[in-house]
Short mmCIF file of N, CA and C in Angstrom, two decimals:
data_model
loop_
_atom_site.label_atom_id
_atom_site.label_comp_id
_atom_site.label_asym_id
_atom_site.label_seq_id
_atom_site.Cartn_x
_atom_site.Cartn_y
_atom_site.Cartn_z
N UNK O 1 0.83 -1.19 0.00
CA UNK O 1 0.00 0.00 0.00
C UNK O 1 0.87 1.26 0.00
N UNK O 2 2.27 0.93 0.91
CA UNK O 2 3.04 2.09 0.86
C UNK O 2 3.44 2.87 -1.00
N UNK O 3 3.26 1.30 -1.37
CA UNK O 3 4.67 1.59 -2.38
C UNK O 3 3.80 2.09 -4.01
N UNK O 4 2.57 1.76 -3.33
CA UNK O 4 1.37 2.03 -4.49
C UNK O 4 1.14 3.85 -3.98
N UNK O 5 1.20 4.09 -2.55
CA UNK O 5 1.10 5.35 -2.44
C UNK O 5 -0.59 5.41 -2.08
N UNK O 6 -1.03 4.31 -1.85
CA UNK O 6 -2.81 4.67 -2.13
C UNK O 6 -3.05 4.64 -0.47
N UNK O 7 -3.28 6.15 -0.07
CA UNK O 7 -3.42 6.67 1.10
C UNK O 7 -4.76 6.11 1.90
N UNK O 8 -5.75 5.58 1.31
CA UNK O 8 -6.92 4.95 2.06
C UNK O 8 -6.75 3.98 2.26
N UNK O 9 -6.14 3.03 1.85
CA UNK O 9 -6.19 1.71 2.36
C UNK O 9 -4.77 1.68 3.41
N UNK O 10 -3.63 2.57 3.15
CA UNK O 10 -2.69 2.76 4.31
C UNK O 10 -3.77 3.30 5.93
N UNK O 11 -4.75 4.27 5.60
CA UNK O 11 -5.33 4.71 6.67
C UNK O 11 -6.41 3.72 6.85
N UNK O 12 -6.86 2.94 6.55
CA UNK O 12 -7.52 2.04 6.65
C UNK O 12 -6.77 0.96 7.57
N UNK O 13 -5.53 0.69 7.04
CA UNK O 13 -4.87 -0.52 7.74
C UNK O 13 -4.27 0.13 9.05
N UNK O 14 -4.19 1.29 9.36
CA UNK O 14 -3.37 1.97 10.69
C UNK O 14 -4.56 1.81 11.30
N UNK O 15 -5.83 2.09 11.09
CA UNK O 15 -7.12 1.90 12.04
C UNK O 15 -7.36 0.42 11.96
N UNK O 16 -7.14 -0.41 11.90
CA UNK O 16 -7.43 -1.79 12.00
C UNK O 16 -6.22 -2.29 13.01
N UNK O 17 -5.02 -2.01 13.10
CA UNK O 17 -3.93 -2.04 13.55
C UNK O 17 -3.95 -1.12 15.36
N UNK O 18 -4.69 -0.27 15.04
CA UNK O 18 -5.04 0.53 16.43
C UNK O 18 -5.83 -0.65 16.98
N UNK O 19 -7.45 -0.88 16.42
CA UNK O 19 -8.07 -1.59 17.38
C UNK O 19 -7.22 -2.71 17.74
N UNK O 20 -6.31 -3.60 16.98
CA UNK O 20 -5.64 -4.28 17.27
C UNK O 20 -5.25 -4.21 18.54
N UNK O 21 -4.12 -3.15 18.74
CA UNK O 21 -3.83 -2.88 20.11
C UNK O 21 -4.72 -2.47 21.26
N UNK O 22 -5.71 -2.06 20.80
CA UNK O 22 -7.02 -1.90 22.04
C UNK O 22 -7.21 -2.90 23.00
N UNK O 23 -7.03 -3.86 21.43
CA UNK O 23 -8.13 -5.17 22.18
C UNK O 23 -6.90 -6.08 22.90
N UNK O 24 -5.90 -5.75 22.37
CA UNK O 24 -4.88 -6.31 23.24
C UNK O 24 -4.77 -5.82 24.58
N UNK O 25 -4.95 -4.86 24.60
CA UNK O 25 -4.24 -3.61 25.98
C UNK O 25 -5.70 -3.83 26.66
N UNK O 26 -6.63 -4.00 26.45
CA UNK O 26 -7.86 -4.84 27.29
C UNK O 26 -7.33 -5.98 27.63
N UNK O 27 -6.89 -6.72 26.73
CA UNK O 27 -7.29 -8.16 27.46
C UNK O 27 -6.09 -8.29 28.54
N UNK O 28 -4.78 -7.35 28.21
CA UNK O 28 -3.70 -7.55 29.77
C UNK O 28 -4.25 -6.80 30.85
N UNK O 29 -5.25 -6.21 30.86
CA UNK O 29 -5.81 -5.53 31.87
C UNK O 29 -7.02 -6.46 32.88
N UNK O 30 -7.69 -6.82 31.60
CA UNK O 30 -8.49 -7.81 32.28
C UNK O 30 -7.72 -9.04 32.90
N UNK O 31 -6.14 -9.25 32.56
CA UNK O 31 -5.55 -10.54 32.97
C UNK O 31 -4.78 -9.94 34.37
N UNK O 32 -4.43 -8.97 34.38
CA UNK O 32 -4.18 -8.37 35.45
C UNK O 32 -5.03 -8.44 36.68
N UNK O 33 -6.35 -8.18 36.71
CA UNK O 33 -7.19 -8.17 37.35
C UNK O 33 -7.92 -9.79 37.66
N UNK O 34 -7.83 -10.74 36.82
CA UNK O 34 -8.04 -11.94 36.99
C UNK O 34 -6.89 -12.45 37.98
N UNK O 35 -5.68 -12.14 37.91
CA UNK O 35 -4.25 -13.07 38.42
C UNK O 35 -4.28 -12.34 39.74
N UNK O 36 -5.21 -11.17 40.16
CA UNK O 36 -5.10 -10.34 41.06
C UNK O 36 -6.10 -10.70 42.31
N UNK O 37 -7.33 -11.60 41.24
CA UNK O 37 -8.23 -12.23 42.22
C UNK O 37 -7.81 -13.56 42.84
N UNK O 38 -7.07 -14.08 41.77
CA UNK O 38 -6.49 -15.70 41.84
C UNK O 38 -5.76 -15.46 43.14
N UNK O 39 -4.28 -14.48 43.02
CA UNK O 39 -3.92 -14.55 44.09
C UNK O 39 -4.67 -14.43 45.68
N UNK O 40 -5.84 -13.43 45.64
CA UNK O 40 -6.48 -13.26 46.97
C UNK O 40 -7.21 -14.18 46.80
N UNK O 41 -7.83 -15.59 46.17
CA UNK O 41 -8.70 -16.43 46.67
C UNK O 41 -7.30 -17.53 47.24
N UNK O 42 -5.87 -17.63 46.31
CA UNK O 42 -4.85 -18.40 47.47
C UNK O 42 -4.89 -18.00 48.45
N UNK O 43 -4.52 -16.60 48.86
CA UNK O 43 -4.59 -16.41 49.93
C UNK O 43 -5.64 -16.51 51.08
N UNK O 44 -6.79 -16.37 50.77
CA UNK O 44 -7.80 -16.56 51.78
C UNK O 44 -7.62 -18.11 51.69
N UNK O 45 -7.67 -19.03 50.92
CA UNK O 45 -7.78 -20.82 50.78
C UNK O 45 -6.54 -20.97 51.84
N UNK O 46 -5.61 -20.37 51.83
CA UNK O 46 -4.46 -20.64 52.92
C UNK O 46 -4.70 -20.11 54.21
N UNK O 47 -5.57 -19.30 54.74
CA UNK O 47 -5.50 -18.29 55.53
C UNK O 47 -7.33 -19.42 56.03
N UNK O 48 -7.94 -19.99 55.36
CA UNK O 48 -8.85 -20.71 55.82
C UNK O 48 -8.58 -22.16 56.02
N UNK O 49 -7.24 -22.50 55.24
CA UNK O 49 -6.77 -23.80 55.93
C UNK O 49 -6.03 -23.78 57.22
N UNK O 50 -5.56 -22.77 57.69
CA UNK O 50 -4.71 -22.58 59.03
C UNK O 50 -6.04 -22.43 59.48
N UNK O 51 -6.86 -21.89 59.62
CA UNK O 51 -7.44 -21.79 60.66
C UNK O 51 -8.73 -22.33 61.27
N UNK O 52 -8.86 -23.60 60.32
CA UNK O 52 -9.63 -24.82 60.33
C UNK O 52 -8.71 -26.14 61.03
N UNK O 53 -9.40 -26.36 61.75
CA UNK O 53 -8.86 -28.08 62.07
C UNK O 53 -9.23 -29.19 61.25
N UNK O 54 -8.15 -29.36 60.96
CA UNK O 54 -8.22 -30.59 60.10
C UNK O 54 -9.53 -31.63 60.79
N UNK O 55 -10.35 -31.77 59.61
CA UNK O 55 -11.76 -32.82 60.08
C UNK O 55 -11.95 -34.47 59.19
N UNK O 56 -12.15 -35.04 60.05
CA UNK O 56 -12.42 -36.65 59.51
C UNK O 56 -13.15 -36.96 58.28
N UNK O 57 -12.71 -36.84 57.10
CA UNK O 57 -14.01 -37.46 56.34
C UNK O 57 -14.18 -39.11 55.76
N UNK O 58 -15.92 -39.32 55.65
CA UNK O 58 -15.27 -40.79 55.51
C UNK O 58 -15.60 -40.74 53.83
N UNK O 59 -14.65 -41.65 53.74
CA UNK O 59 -14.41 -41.80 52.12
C UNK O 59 -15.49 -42.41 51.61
N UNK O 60 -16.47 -43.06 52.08
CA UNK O 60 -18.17 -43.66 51.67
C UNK O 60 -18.60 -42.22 51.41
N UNK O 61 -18.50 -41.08 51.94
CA UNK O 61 -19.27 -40.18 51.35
C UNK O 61 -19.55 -39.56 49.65
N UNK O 62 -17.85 -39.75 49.57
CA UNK O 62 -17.75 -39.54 48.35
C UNK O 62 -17.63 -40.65 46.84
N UNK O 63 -18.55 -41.40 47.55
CA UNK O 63 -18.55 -42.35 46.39
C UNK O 63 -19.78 -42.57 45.32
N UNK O 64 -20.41 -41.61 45.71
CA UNK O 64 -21.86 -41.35 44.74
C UNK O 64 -22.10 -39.70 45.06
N UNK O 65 -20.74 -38.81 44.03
CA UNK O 65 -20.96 -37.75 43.71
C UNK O 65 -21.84 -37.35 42.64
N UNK O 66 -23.16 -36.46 43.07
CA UNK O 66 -23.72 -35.62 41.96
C UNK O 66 -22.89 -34.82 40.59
N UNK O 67 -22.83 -35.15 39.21
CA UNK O 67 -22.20 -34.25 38.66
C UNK O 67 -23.07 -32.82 38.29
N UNK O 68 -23.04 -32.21 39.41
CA UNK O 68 -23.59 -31.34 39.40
C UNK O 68 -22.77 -30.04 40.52
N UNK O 69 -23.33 -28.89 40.86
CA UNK O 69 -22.74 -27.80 41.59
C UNK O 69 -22.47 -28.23 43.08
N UNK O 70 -23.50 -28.66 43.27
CA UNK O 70 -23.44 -29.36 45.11
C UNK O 70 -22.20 -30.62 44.91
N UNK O 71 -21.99 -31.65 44.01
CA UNK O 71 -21.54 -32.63 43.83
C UNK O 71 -19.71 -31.72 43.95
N UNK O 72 -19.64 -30.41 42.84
CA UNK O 72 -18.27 -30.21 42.95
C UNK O 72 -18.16 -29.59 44.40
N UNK O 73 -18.87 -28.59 45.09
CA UNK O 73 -19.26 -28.06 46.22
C UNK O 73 -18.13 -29.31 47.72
N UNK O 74 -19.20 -30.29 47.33
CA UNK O 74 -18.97 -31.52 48.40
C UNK O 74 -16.97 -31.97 48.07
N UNK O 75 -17.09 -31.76 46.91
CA UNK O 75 -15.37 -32.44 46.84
C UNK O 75 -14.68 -31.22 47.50
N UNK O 76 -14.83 -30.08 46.67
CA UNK O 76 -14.29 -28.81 47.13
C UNK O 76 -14.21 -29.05 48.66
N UNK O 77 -14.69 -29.28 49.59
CA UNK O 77 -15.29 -29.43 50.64
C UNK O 77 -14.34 -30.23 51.14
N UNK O 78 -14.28 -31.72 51.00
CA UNK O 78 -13.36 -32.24 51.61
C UNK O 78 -11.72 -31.71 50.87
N UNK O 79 -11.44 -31.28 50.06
CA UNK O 79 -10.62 -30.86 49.66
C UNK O 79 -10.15 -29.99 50.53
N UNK O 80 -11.04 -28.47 50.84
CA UNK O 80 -10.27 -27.52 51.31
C UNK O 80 -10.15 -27.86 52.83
N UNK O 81 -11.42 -28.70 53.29
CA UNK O 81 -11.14 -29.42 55.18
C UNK O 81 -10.65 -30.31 55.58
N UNK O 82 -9.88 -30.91 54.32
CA UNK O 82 -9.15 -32.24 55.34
C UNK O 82 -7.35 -32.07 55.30
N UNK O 83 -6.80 -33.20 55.30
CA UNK O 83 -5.44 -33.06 54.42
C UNK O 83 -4.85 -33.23 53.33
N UNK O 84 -5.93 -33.48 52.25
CA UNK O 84 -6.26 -33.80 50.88
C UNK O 84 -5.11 -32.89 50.37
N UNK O 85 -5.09 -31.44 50.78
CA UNK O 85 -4.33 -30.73 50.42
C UNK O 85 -3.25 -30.69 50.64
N UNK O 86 -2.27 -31.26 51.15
CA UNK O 86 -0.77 -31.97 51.17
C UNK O 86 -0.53 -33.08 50.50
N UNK O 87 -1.39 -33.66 49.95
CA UNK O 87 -1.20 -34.98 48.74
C UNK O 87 -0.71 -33.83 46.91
N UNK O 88 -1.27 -32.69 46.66
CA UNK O 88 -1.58 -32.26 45.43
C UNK O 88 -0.24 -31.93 45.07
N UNK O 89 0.70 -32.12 45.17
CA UNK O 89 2.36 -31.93 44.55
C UNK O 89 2.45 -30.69 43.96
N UNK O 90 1.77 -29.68 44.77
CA UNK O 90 1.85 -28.22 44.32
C UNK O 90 1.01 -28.23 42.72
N UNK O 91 -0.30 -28.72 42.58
CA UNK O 91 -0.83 -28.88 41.71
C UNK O 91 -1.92 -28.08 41.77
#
């Protein structure tokens, strides 16, 4: 386009090239703000495992999980209250 000299489709491609970067410079903002929540839900998940006592669960409970919200709820559950969470190899 340069070399043709044809000035509308050069200004055409600089505005296509802007939103480009818009939508980029959004989405590190929005990732900013995602990695910003991640970290404060570690931190509260750590800050609610200290200050829970480790509780008994029996493993019959979890053998006829709902695949459903309550079903992940219940794993979540023994997950974040027992010692489940020293098995996960920093996973």
């Amino acid at each position: 386009a340069k070399a043709e000299k044809d000035v509308t489709k050069i200004r055409f491609m600089g505005a296509q090239v802007n939103l480009v970067k818009a939508d980029i410079d959004g989405l590190q903002k929005l990732r900013k703000q995602i990695t910003g929540k991640q970290r404060k839900a570690q931190r509260l998940t750590t800050n609610l495992r200290a200050a829970h006592s480790i509780k008994e669960v029996d493993p019959k409970d979890l053998t006829d999980v709902p695949p459903s919200a309550d079903g992940y709820q219940k794993i979540m559950d023994f997950y974040r209250f027992t010692d489940a969470a020293l098995y996960n190899f920093g996973r």
